[in-house]
JSON list of C-alpha atoms in Angstrom, two decimals:
[
{"chain": "A", "resi": 1, "resn": "HIS", "atom": "CA", "xyz": [66.58, 1.29, 189.56]},
{"chain": "A", "resi": 2, "resn": "ARG", "atom": "CA", "xyz": [68.22, 4.03, 187.56]},
{"chain": "A", "resi": 3, "resn": "ALA", "atom": "CA", "xyz": [71.88, 4.11, 186.71]},
{"chain": "A", "resi": 4, "resn": "SER", "atom": "CA", "xyz": [73.77, 7.25, 185.77]},
{"chain": "A", "resi": 5, "resn": "LEU", "atom": "CA", "xyz": [77.21, 8.01, 184.91]},
{"chain": "A", "resi": 6, "resn": "LEU", "atom": "CA", "xyz": [78.26, 11.24, 186.76]},
{"chain": "A", "resi": 7, "resn": "ARG", "atom": "CA", "xyz": [81.10, 13.69, 186.32]},
{"chain": "A", "resi": 8, "resn": "ILE", "atom": "CA", "xyz": [81.79, 16.38, 188.94]},
{"chain": "A", "resi": 9, "resn": "ALA", "atom": "CA", "xyz": [84.44, 18.86, 187.86]},
{"chain": "A", "resi": 10, "resn": "ALA", "atom": "CA", "xyz": [87.55, 19.04, 190.00]},
{"chain": "A", "resi": 11, "resn": "GLY", "atom": "CA", "xyz": [86.86, 20.97, 193.12]},
{"chain": "A", "resi": 12, "resn": "ARG", "atom": "CA", "xyz": [83.20, 21.51, 192.45]},
{"chain": "A", "resi": 13, "resn": "ARG", "atom": "CA", "xyz": [80.29, 20.42, 194.60]},
{"chain": "A", "resi": 14, "resn": "ILE", "atom": "CA", "xyz": [76.89, 18.92, 193.44]},
{"chain": "A", "resi": 15, "resn": "ALA", "atom": "CA", "xyz": [73.61, 20.23, 194.59]},
{"chain": "A", "resi": 16, "resn": "LYS", "atom": "CA", "xyz": [72.58, 19.52, 198.21]},
{"chain": "A", "resi": 17, "resn": "HIS", "atom": "CA", "xyz": [70.21, 16.63, 198.15]},
{"chain": "A", "resi": 18, "resn": "THR", "atom": "CA", "xyz": [68.61, 13.57, 199.92]},
{"chain": "A", "resi": 19, "resn": "HIS", "atom": "CA", "xyz": [66.99, 10.35, 198.59]},
{"chain": "A", "resi": 20, "resn": "GLY", "atom": "CA", "xyz": [63.71, 8.59, 198.41]},
{"chain": "A", "resi": 21, "resn": "GLY", "atom": "CA", "xyz": [65.55, 5.33, 198.74]},
{"chain": "A", "resi": 22, "resn": "GLU", "atom": "CA", "xyz": [69.11, 4.05, 198.27]},
{"chain": "A", "resi": 23, "resn": "GLU", "atom": "CA", "xyz": [71.85, 5.62, 196.31]},
{"chain": "A", "resi": 24, "resn": "MET", "atom": "CA", "xyz": [74.89, 3.36, 195.46]},
{"chain": "A", "resi": 25, "resn": "THR", "atom": "CA", "xyz": [77.95, 5.02, 193.99]},
{"chain": "A", "resi": 26, "resn": "LEU", "atom": "CA", "xyz": [81.06, 3.47, 192.58]},
{"chain": "A", "resi": 27, "resn": "VAL", "atom": "CA", "xyz": [83.96, 5.92, 191.95]},
{"chain": "A", "resi": 28, "resn": "LEU", "atom": "CA", "xyz": [85.63, 5.14, 188.64]},
{"chain": "A", "resi": 29, "resn": "ALA", "atom": "CA", "xyz": [88.14, 7.92, 188.48]},
{"chain": "A", "resi": 30, "resn": "GLY", "atom": "CA", "xyz": [89.20, 10.78, 190.77]},
{"chain": "A", "resi": 31, "resn": "GLY", "atom": "CA", "xyz": [87.50, 11.03, 194.10]},
{"chain": "A", "resi": 32, "resn": "PHE", "atom": "CA", "xyz": [85.18, 13.01, 196.32]},
{"chain": "A", "resi": 33, "resn": "THR", "atom": "CA", "xyz": [84.61, 13.98, 199.87]},
{"chain": "A", "resi": 34, "resn": "ASP", "atom": "CA", "xyz": [81.20, 13.61, 201.41]},
{"chain": "A", "resi": 35, "resn": "GLY", "atom": "CA", "xyz": [80.84, 15.03, 204.99]},
{"chain": "A", "resi": 36, "resn": "ASP", "atom": "CA", "xyz": [83.78, 13.47, 206.82]},
{"chain": "A", "resi": 37, "resn": "ARG", "atom": "CA", "xyz": [84.34, 10.57, 204.44]},
{"chain": "A", "resi": 38, "resn": "HIS", "atom": "CA", "xyz": [86.62, 10.46, 201.43]},
{"chain": "A", "resi": 39, "resn": "TYR", "atom": "CA", "xyz": [85.98, 8.16, 198.54]},
{"chain": "A", "resi": 40, "resn": "ALA", "atom": "CA", "xyz": [88.68, 7.31, 195.93]},
{"chain": "A", "resi": 41, "resn": "ARG", "atom": "CA", "xyz": [88.72, 5.19, 192.66]},
{"chain": "A", "resi": 42, "resn": "GLY", "atom": "CA", "xyz": [87.24, 1.85, 193.40]},
{"chain": "A", "resi": 43, "resn": "ASP", "atom": "CA", "xyz": [85.45, 2.98, 196.48]},
{"chain": "A", "resi": 44, "resn": "PHE", "atom": "CA", "xyz": [81.72, 2.34, 197.11]},
{"chain": "A", "resi": 45, "resn": "ALA", "atom": "CA", "xyz": [79.53, 4.93, 198.83]},
{"chain": "A", "resi": 46, "resn": "LEU", "atom": "CA", "xyz": [76.00, 4.10, 200.06]},
{"chain": "A", "resi": 47, "resn": "ALA", "atom": "CA", "xyz": [73.44, 6.85, 200.90]},
{"chain": "A", "resi": 48, "resn": "ASP", "atom": "CA", "xyz": [69.68, 6.44, 201.95]},
{"chain": "A", "resi": 49, "resn": "ALA", "atom": "CA", "xyz": [66.75, 8.59, 202.88]},
{"chain": "A", "resi": 50, "resn": "THR", "atom": "CA", "xyz": [68.36, 9.50, 206.12]},
{"chain": "A", "resi": 51, "resn": "THR", "atom": "CA", "xyz": [71.29, 11.11, 204.28]},
{"chain": "A", "resi": 52, "resn": "GLU", "atom": "CA", "xyz": [71.38, 14.78, 203.28]},
{"chain": "A", "resi": 53, "resn": "HIS", "atom": "CA", "xyz": [74.64, 15.54, 201.51]},
{"chain": "A", "resi": 54, "resn": "ARG", "atom": "CA", "xyz": [76.54, 17.78, 199.07]},
{"chain": "A", "resi": 55, "resn": "PRO", "atom": "CA", "xyz": [79.60, 15.81, 197.83]},
{"chain": "A", "resi": 56, "resn": "VAL", "atom": "CA", "xyz": [82.62, 17.71, 196.52]},
{"chain": "A", "resi": 57, "resn": "ALA", "atom": "CA", "xyz": [85.07, 16.35, 193.97]},
{"chain": "A", "resi": 58, "resn": "ASP", "atom": "CA", "xyz": [88.77, 16.26, 194.80]},
{"chain": "A", "resi": 59, "resn": "PRO", "atom": "CA", "xyz": [90.90, 19.24, 193.50]},
{"chain": "A", "resi": 60, "resn": "GLY", "atom": "CA", "xyz": [93.05, 18.53, 190.42]},
{"chain": "A", "resi": 61, "resn": "GLU", "atom": "CA", "xyz": [90.87, 15.80, 188.82]},
{"chain": "A", "resi": 62, "resn": "ASP", "atom": "CA", "xyz": [87.31, 15.36, 187.75]},
{"chain": "A", "resi": 63, "resn": "CYS", "atom": "CA", "xyz": [85.36, 12.69, 189.74]},
{"chain": "A", "resi": 64, "resn": "ILE", "atom": "CA", "xyz": [83.71, 10.10, 187.44]},
{"chain": "A", "resi": 65, "resn": "SER", "atom": "CA", "xyz": [81.28, 7.75, 189.27]},
{"chain": "A", "resi": 66, "resn": "LEU", "atom": "CA", "xyz": [78.47, 5.30, 188.49]},
{"chain": "A", "resi": 67, "resn": "ALA", "atom": "CA", "xyz": [75.41, 5.81, 190.61]},
{"chain": "A", "resi": 68, "resn": "VAL", "atom": "CA", "xyz": [72.43, 3.65, 190.95]},
{"chain": "A", "resi": 69, "resn": "LEU", "atom": "CA", "xyz": [69.27, 4.84, 192.57]},
{"chain": "A", "resi": 70, "resn": "ASP", "atom": "CA", "xyz": [66.12, 2.92, 193.53]},
{"chain": "A", "resi": 71, "resn": "ALA", "atom": "CA", "xyz": [64.11, 6.09, 193.97]},
{"chain": "A", "resi": 72, "resn": "PRO", "atom": "CA", "xyz": [64.53, 9.73, 192.70]},
{"chain": "A", "resi": 73, "resn": "MET", "atom": "CA", "xyz": [66.89, 12.01, 194.65]},
{"chain": "A", "resi": 74, "resn": "ARG", "atom": "CA", "xyz": [65.39, 15.23, 196.05]},
{"chain": "A", "resi": 75, "resn": "LEU", "atom": "CA", "xyz": [67.13, 18.58, 195.94]},
{"chain": "A", "resi": 76, "resn": "THR", "atom": "CA", "xyz": [67.10, 20.26, 199.48]},
{"chain": "A", "resi": 77, "resn": "GLY", "atom": "CA", "xyz": [69.22, 23.43, 199.26]},
{"chain": "A", "resi": 78, "resn": "PRO", "atom": "CA", "xyz": [67.71, 26.78, 198.72]},
{"chain": "A", "resi": 79, "resn": "ILE", "atom": "CA", "xyz": [68.40, 26.80, 194.95]},
{"chain": "A", "resi": 80, "resn": "GLY", "atom": "CA", "xyz": [67.33, 23.10, 194.69]},
{"chain": "A", "resi": 81, "resn": "ARG", "atom": "CA", "xyz": [63.95, 23.84, 196.29]},
{"chain": "A", "resi": 82, "resn": "LEU", "atom": "CA", "xyz": [63.52, 26.64, 193.67]},
{"chain": "A", "resi": 83, "resn": "ILE", "atom": "CA", "xyz": [64.29, 24.39, 190.67]},
{"chain": "A", "resi": 84, "resn": "ALA", "atom": "CA", "xyz": [62.92, 21.05, 191.84]},
{"chain": "A", "resi": 85, "resn": "PRO", "atom": "CA", "xyz": [59.32, 21.78, 190.62]},
{"chain": "A", "resi": 86, "resn": "LEU", "atom": "CA", "xyz": [60.84, 22.45, 187.12]},
{"chain": "A", "resi": 87, "resn": "LEU", "atom": "CA", "xyz": [62.63, 19.04, 187.09]},
{"chain": "A", "resi": 88, "resn": "ARG", "atom": "CA", "xyz": [59.48, 17.09, 187.99]},
{"chain": "A", "resi": 89, "resn": "GLY", "atom": "CA", "xyz": [57.78, 18.21, 184.73]},
{"chain": "A", "resi": 90, "resn": "PRO", "atom": "CA", "xyz": [53.99, 18.29, 184.05]}
]
């Protein structure tokens, strides 16, 4: 498992991606929308290999969250596919 503290600037989106396993996210401050679901401080979101998403932070406040993944995420958008090989390293 890998834990990461994430900050998404207010009103900004993160790269479109999917997962090789599960992603468990706890919102610590602010909030975000993912598809048709909204998550606020204290909410827990779960994504898995069947989920392709691009969360967007709420306007007006950065979203701070703790994400735990049991497998690496995979970038899926056009830009992500271009830079993904660079992120894998040698």
